[in-house]
Coordinates of C-alpha atoms and ligand atoms in Angstrom, one line a residue:
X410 CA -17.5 17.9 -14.3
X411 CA -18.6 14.8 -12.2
X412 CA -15.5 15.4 -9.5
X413 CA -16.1 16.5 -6.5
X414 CA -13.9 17.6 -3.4
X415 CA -12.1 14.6 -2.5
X416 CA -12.5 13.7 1.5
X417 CA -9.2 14.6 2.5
X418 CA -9.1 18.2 0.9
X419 CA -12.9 18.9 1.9
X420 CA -11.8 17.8 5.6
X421 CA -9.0 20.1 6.1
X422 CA -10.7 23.0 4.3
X423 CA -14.1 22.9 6.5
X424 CA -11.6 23.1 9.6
X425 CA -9.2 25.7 8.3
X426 CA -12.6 28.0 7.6
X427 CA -14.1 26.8 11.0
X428 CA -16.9 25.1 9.7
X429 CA -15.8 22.2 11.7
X430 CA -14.1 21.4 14.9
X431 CA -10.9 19.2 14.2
X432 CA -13.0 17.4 17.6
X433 CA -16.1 16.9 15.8
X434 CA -14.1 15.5 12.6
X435 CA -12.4 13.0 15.1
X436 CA -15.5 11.8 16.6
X437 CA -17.1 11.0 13.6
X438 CA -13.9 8.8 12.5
X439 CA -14.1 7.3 15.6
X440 CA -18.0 6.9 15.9
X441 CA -17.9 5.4 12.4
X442 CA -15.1 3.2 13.7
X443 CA -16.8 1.9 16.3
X444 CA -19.8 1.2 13.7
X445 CA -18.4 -0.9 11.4
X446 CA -15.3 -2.5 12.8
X447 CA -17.4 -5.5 14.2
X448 CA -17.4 -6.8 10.6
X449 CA -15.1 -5.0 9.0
X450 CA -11.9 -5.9 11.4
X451 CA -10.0 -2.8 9.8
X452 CA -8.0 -1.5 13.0
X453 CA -5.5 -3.5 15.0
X454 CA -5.7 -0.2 17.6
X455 CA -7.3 3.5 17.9
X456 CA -5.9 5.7 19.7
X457 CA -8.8 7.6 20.3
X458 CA -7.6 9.9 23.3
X459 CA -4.7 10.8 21.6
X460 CA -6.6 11.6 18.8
X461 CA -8.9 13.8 20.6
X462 CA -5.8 15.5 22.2
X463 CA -4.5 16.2 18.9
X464 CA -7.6 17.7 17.2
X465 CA -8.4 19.4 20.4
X466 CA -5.1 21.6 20.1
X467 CA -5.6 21.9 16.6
X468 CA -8.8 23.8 17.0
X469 CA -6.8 25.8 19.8
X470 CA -4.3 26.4 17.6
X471 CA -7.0 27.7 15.1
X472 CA -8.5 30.0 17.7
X473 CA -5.2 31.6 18.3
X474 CA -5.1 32.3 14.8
X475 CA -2.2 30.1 14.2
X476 CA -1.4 29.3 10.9
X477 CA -3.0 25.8 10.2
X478 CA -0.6 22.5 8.8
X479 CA -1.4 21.5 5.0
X480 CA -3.4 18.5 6.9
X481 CA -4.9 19.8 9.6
X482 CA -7.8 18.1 11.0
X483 CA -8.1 15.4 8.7
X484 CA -8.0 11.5 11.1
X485 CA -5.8 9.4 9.4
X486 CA -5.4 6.0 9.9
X487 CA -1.7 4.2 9.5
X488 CA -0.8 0.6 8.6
X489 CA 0.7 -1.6 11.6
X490 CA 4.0 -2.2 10.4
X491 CA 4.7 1.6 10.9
X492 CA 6.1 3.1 14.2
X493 CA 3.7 5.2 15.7
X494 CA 4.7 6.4 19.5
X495 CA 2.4 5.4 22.4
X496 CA 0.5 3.4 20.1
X497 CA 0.9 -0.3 19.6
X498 CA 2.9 -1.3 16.6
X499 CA 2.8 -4.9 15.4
X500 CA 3.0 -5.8 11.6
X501 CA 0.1 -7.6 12.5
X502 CA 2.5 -10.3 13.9
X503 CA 2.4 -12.2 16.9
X504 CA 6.3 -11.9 17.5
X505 CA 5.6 -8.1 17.9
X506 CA 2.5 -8.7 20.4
X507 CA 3.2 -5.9 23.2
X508 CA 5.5 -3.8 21.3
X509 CA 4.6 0.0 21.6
X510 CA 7.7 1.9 20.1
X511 CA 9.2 4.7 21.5
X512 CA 9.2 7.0 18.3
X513 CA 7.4 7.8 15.3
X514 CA 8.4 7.0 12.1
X515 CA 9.5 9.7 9.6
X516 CA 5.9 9.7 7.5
X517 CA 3.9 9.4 11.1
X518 CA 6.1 12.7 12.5
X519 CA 5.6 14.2 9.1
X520 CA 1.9 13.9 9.3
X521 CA 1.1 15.3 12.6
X522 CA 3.6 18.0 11.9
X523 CA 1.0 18.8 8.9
X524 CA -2.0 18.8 11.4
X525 CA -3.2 15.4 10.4
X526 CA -4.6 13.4 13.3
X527 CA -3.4 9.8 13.4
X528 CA -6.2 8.4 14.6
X529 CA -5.3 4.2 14.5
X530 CA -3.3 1.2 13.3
X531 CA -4.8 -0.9 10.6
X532 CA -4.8 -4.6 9.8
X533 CA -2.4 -6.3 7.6
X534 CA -0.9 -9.3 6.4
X535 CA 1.9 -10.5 9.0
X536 CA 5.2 -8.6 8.1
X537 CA 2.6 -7.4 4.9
X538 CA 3.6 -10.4 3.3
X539 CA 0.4 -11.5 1.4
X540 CA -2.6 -10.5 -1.0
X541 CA -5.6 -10.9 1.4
X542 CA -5.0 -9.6 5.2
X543 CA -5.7 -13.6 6.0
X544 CA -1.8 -13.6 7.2
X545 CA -2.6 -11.6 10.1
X546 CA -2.5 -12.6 13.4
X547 CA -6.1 -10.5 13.8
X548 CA -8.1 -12.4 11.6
X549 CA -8.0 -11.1 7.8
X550 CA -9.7 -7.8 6.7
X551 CA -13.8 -8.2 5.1
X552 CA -14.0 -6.0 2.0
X553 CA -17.1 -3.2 2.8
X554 CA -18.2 -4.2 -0.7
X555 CA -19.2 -7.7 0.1
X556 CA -17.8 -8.7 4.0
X557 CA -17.2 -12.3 2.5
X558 CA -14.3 -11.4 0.7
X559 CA -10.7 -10.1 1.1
X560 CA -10.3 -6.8 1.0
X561 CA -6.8 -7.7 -1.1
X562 CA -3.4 -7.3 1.1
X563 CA -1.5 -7.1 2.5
X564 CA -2.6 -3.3 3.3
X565 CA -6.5 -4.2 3.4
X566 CA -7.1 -2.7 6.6
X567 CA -5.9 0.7 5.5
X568 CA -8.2 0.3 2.0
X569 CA -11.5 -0.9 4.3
X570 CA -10.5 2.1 6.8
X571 CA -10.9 4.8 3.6
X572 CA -13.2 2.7 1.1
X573 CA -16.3 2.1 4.4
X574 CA -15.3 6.4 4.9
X575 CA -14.0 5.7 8.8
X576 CA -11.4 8.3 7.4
X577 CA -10.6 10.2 4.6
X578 CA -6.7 9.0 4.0
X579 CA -4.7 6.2 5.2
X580 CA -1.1 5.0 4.9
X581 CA 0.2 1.1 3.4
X582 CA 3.4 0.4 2.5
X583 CA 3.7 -2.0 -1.2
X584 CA 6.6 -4.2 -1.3
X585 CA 5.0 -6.2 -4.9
X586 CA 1.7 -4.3 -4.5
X587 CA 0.3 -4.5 -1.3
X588 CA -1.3 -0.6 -1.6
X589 CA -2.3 -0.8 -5.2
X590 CA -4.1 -4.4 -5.3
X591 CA -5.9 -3.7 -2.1
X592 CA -7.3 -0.2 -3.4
X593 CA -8.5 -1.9 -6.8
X594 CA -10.2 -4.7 -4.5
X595 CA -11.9 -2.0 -2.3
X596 CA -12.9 0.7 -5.4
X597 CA -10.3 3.9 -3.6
X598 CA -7.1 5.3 -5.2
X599 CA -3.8 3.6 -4.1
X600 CA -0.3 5.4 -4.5
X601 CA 2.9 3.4 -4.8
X602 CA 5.1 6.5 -4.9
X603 CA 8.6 6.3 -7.1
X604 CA 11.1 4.4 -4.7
X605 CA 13.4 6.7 -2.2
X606 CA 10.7 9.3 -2.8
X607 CA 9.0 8.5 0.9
X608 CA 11.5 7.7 3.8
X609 CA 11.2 4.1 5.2
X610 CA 12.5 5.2 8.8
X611 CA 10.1 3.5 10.9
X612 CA 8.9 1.2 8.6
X613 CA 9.2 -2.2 9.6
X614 CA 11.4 -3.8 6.8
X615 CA 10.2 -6.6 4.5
X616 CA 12.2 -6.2 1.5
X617 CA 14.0 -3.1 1.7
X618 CA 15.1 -2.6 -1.9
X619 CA 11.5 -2.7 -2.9
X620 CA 9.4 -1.2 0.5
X621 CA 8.1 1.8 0.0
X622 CA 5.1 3.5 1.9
X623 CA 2.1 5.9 -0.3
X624 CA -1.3 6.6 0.8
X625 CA -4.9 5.3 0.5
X626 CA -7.6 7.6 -0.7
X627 CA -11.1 8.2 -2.4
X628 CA -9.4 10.9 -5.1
X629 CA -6.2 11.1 -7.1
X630 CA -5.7 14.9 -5.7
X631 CA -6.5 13.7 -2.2
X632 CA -3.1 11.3 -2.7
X633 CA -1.5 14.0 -4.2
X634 CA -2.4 15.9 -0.5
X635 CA -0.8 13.3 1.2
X636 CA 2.0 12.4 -0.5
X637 CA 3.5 16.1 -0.6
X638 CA 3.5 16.1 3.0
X639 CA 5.0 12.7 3.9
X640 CA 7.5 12.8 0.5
X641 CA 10.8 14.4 1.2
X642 CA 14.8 13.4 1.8
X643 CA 15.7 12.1 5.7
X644 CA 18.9 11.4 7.1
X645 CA 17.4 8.7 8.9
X646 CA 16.9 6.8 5.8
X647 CA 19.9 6.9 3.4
X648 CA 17.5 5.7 0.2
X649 CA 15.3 8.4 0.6
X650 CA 16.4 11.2 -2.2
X651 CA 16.9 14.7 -2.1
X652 CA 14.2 15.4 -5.0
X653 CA 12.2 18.5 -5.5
X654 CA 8.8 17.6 -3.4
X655 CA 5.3 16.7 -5.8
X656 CA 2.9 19.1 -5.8
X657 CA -0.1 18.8 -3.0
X658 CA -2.9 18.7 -6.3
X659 CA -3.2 18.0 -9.7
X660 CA -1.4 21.0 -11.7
X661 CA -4.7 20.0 -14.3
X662 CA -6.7 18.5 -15.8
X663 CA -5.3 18.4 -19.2
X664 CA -4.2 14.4 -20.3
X665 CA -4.5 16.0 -24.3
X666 CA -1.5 14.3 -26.3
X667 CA -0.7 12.2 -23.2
X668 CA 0.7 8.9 -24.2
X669 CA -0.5 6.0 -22.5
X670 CA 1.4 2.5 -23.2
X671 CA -1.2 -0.9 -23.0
X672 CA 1.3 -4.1 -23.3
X673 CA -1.7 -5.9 -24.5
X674 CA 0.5 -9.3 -24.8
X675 CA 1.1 -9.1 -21.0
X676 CA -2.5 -8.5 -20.1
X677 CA -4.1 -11.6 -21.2
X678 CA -5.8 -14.6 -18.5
X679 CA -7.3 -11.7 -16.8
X680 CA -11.2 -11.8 -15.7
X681 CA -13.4 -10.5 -18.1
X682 CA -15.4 -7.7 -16.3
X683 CA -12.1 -6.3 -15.4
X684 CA -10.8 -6.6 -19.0
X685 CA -14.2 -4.6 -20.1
X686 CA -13.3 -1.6 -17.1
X687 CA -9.7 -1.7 -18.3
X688 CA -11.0 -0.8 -21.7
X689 CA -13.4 1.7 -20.4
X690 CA -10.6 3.4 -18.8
X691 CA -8.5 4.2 -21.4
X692 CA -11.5 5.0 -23.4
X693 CA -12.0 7.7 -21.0
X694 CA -8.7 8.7 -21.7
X695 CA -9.1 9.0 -25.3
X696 CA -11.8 10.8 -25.2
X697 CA -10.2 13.7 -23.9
X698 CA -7.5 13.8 -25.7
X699 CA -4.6 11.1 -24.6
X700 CA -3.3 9.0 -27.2
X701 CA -3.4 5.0 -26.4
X702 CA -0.9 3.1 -27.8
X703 CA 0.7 -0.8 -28.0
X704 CA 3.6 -1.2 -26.2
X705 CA 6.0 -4.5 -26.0
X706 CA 6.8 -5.4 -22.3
X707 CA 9.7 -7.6 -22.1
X708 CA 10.9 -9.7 -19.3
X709 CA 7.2 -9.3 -17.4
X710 CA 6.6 -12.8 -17.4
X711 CA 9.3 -13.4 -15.1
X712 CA 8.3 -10.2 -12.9
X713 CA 6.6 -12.9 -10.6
X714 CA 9.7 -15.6 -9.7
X715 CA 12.0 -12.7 -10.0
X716 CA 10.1 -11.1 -7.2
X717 CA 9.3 -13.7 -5.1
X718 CA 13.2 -14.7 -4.8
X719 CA 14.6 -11.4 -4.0
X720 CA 11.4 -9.9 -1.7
X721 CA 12.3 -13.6 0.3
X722 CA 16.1 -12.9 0.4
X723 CA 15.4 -9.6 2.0
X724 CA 12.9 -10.6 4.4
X725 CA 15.0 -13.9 5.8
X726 CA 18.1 -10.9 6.5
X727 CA 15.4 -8.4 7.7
X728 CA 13.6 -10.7 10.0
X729 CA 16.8 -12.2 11.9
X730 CA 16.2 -9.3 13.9
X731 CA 13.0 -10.7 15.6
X732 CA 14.9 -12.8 18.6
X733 CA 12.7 -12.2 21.6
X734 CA 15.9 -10.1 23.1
X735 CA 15.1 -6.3 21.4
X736 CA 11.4 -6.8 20.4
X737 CA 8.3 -7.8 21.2
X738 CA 7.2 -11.2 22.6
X739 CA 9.2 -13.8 24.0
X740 CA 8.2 -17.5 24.2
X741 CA 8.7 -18.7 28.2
X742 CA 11.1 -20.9 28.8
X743 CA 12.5 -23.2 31.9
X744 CA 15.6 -22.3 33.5
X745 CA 17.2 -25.2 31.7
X746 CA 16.8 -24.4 28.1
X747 CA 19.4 -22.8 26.5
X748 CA 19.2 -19.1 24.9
X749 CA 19.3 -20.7 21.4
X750 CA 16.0 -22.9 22.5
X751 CA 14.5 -19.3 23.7
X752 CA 15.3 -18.0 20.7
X753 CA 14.0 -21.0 18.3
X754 CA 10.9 -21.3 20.0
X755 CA 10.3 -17.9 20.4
X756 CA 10.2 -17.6 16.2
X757 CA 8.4 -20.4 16.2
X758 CA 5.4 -19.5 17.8
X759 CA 6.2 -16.1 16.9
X760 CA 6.1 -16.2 13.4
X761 CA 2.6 -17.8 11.1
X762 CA 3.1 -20.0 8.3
X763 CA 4.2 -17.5 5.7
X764 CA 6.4 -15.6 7.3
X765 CA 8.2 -18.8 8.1
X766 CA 7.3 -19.7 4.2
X767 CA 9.1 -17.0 3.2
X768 CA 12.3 -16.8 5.9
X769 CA 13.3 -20.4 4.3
X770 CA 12.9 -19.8 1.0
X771 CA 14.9 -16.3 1.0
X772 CA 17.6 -18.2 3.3
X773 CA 17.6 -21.3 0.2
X774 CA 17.9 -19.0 -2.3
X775 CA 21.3 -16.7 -0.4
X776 CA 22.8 -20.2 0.6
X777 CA 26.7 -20.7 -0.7
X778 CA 25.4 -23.2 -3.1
X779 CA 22.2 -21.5 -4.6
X780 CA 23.4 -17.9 -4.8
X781 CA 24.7 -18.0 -7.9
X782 CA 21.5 -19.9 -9.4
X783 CA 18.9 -18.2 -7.7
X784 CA 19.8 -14.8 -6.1
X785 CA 22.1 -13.2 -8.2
X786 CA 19.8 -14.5 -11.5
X787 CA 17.1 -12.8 -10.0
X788 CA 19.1 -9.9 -9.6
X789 CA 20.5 -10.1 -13.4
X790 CA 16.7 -10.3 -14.7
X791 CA 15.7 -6.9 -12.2
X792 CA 18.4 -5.0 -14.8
X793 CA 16.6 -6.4 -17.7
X794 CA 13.4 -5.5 -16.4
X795 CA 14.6 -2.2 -15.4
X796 CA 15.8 -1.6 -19.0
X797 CA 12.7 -2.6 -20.8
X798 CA 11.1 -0.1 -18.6
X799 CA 13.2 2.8 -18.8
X800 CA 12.5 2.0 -23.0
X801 CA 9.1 2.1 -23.2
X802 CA 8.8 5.0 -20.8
X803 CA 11.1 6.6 -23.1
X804 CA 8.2 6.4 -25.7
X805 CA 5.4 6.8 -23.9
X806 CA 4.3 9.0 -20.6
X807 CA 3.3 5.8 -18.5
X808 CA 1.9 2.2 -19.0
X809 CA -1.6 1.2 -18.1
X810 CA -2.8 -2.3 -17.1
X811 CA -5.0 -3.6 -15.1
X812 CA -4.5 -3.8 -11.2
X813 CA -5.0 -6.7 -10.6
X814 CA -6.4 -9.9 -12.8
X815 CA -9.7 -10.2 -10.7
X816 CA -12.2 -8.4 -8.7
X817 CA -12.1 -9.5 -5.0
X818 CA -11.8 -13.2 -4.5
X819 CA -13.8 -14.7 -1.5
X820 CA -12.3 -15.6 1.7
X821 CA -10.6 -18.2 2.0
X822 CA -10.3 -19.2 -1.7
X823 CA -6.7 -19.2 -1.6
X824 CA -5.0 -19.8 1.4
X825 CA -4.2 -22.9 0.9
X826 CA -2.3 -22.3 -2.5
X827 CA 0.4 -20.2 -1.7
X828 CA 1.1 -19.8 -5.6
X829 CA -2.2 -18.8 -6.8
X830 CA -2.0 -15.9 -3.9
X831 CA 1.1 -14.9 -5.4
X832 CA -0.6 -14.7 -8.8
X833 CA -2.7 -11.8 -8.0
X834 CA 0.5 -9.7 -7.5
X835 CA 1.1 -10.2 -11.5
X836 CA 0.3 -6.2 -12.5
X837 CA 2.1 -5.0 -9.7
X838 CA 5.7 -6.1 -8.5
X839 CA 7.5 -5.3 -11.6
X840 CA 6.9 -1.2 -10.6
X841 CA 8.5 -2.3 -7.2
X842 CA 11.1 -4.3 -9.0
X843 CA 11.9 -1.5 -11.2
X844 CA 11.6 1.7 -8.8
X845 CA 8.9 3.5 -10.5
X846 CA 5.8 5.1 -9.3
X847 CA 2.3 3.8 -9.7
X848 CA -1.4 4.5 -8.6
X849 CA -4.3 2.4 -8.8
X850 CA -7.8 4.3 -9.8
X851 CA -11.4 2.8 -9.8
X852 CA -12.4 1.9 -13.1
X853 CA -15.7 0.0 -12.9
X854 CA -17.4 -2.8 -11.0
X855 CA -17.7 -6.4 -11.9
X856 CA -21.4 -7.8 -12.3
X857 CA -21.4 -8.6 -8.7
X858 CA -21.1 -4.9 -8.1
X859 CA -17.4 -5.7 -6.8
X860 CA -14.9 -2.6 -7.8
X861 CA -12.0 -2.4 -10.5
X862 CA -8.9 -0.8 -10.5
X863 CA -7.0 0.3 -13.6
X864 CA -3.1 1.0 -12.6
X865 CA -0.8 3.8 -14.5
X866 CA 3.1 3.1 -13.9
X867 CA 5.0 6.2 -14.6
X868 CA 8.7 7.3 -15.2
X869 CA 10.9 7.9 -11.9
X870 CA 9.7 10.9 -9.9
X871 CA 6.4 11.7 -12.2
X872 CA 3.6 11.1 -9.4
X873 CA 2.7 14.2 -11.0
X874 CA 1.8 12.6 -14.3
X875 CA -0.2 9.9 -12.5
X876 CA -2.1 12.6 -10.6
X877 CA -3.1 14.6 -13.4
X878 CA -3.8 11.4 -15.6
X879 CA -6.1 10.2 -12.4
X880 CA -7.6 13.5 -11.8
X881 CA -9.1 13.4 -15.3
X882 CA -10.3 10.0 -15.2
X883 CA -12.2 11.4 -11.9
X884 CA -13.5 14.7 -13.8
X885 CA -15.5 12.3 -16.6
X886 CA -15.8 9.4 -14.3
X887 CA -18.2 8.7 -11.2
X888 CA -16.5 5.1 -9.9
X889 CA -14.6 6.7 -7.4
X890 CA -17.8 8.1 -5.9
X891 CA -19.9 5.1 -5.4
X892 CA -19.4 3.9 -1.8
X893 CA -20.4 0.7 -0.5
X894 CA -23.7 0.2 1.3
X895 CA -22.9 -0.8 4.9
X896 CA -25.6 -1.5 7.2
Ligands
LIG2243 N1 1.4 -9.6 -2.1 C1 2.8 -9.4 -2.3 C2 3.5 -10.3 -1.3 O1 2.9 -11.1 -0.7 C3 3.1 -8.0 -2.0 C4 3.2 -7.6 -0.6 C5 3.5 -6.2 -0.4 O2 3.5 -5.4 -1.3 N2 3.8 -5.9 0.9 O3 4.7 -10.2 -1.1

């Protein structure tokens, strides 16, 4: 057995027996923080009083002999487009410069209930629209594996935070991949859990029908921690579902006469390194026991537009909300200019390029004239997709792919093509799209030593399959516990 203790689970357990002080666990996050965020640019805030405050009454609580939270102890870092009280909150946009929100959101009040101690915001594309954290108004993300490349997006600051081990867990929310492509790009285990399984109260929205927010961590039974304490029904979120609650670890071990779907035809044009990890991943899996088998994908050539026309029709309704009135920032303005100039100029310089990319197209595409032709097509192609999902997961227990075609691509490379950024979401939207769960696991590094993810899409509600498949990967495998050399 190559697995060992993942961070999270190794964290809380040294507390709970009192080998640790919650404190000392704290100020090592923060210490290692502090280290590495000059180049690493991970964390949009820390909240490191707070922090302390927290772990500090943890390890009074301890003392007491209280009975200690599933989390309790372990720092946690959360991605900026989620409400965390007293601590700024910003979707790493300049419209939302200033805004510290009043409550937590459901997953944040979840957590602390649980003893974890939310220790900081991290970095993401603005409104996590993007593939590379260069959208955000902080400057992007490096990846710890080499700091001249993205660390993916648009949840990179929350894969850095866990893959340069500032903390052992972090939260992202994927809207078309945004936790899964960043934890391939940064060699850590991304959840996209099944859609309604996580409440989005607090999230701030980019495409509601396909939001959805899962953690970042170094094993699959570490996510499996996480996710069991921030899963669960709220009536602050009517999407969320009232659905028995995944299990906090891996129930085994056992993948034997698992059936694992490869749509070779879809998986073509990717990178070659990662095509070789890819393969050594589900050779893993077939040596102990899981059956590997083709499957026909239809409709995921079309994931991409399909995506890209209804995550931008959400987002131009979602982002109306940004006026300089409730939130945020407002541009100045002379006493002669009207409220709809305050209001225009406010988005203006509010908002960066994408963001404004994307509000247009989304407002094209819902337009009386282009409905029809755009909107409701895309809509008409999600059932299809939907459909060709729910048959191959009829046949076999869940689909592999790659995570993404590429290792990490250097900074820079594609900002100024828009389309080739959205490229790199081609494994990934289509679980959004559909509603279904997926996790990214490392696989295997490129020849520039940059890390691969393999991604497992399973049937509505089965994290549990994707734990256990994960979990074995991680008891034959040793990617998941190389960690990048930072000076
Ligand atoms: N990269 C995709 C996009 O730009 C996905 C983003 C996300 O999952 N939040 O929309």
């Amino acid at each position: 057995m190559i697995e060992r203790l993942g961070p999270v689970v190794s964290a809380r357990d040294a507390v709970a027996r009192g080998e640790r002080t919650a404190e000392a666990v704290t100020r090592d996050a923060l210490a290692a923080i502090a280290r590495h965020e000059p180049v690493l640019n991970a964390y949009t805030a820390v909240g490191a009083e707070a922090a302390l405050a927290q772990a500090a009454a943890i390890d009074r609580a301890r003392a007491a002999g209280e009975s200690l939270g599933p989390l309790a102890g372990v720092p946690i870092a959360v991605k900026d487009n989620i409400c965390t009280r007293g601590l700024p909150t910003t979707a790493a946009s300049k419209v939302l410069r200033g805004f510290v929100p009043p409550y937590d959101a459901t997953v944040v009040e979840k957590l602390t209930a649980a003893g974890a101690v939310v220790i900081g915001k991290t970095n993401c594309d603005e409104f996590a629209m993007g593939s590379s954290t260069e959208n955000s108004s902080y400057g992007p993300s490096a990846n710890p594996w080499d700091p001249t490349r993205t660390p993916g997006g648009s949840s990179g600051g929350s894969a850095v935070a866990v893959a340069s081990r500032t903390v052992p867990a972090s939260l992202g929310s994927d809207t078309g991949g945004s936790i899964r492509q960043p934890a391939s790009f940064c060699g850590i285990v991304g959840l996209k859990p099944t859609y309604g399984r996580v409440s989005r109260y607090g999230l701030l929205a980019f495409a509601s029908s396909l939001d959805q927010i899962g953690p970042f961590t170094i094993t699959a039974d570490d996510a499996a921690a996480v996710l069991a304490v921030i899963a669960g029904a709220d009536t602050h979120d009517a999407t969320s579902a009232q659905v028995p609650a995944p299990a906090a670890s891996a129930a085994s071990r056992d993948v034997r006469g698992l059936r694992i779907g490869v749509p070779r035809a879809f998986i073509t044009g990717v990178d070659a390194a990662v095509a070789r990890a890819f393969d050594d991943a589900l050779a893993a899996w077939r040596d102990l026991g899981a059956t590997i088998v083709d499957v026909d994908l239809p409709h995921s050539s079309l994931a991409i537009p399909v995506y890209y026309l209804i995550a931008t029709a959400e987002a131009s309704s979602n982002l109306a909300r940004y006026d300089g009135v409730r939130y945020g920032a407002r541009t100045a303005l002379a006493p002669t200019d009207s409220l709809r100039t305050m209001y225009e100029r406010t988005r203006d310089e509010g908002f960066g390029a994408e963001v404004k990319r994307r509000i247009m197209l989304g407002t094209y595409v819902l337009s009386a004239g282009y409905y029809d032709a755009y909107y409701l097509k895309a809509q008409q192609v999600r059932a299809k997709l939907r459909d060709a999902y729910a048959g191959v997961l009829a046949d076999v227990d869940v689909i592999a792919t790659p995570t993404a075609p590429t290792a990490a691509f250097p900074l820079g490379e594609k900002v100024a093509d828009p389309l080739q950024m959205y490229l790199a979401d081609i494994f990934t939207v289509s679980a959004n799209l559909v509603g279904v769960p997926a996790i990214s696991l490392p696989c295997g590094f490129s020849p520039e030593g940059l890390p691969i993810g393999c991604q497992l899409t399973g049937r509505m509600w089965a994290e549990d399959t994707l734990v256990r498949a994960g979990a074995a990967l991680q008891s034959t495998t040793d990617w998941h516990l190389q960690a990048p050399r930072l000076s």
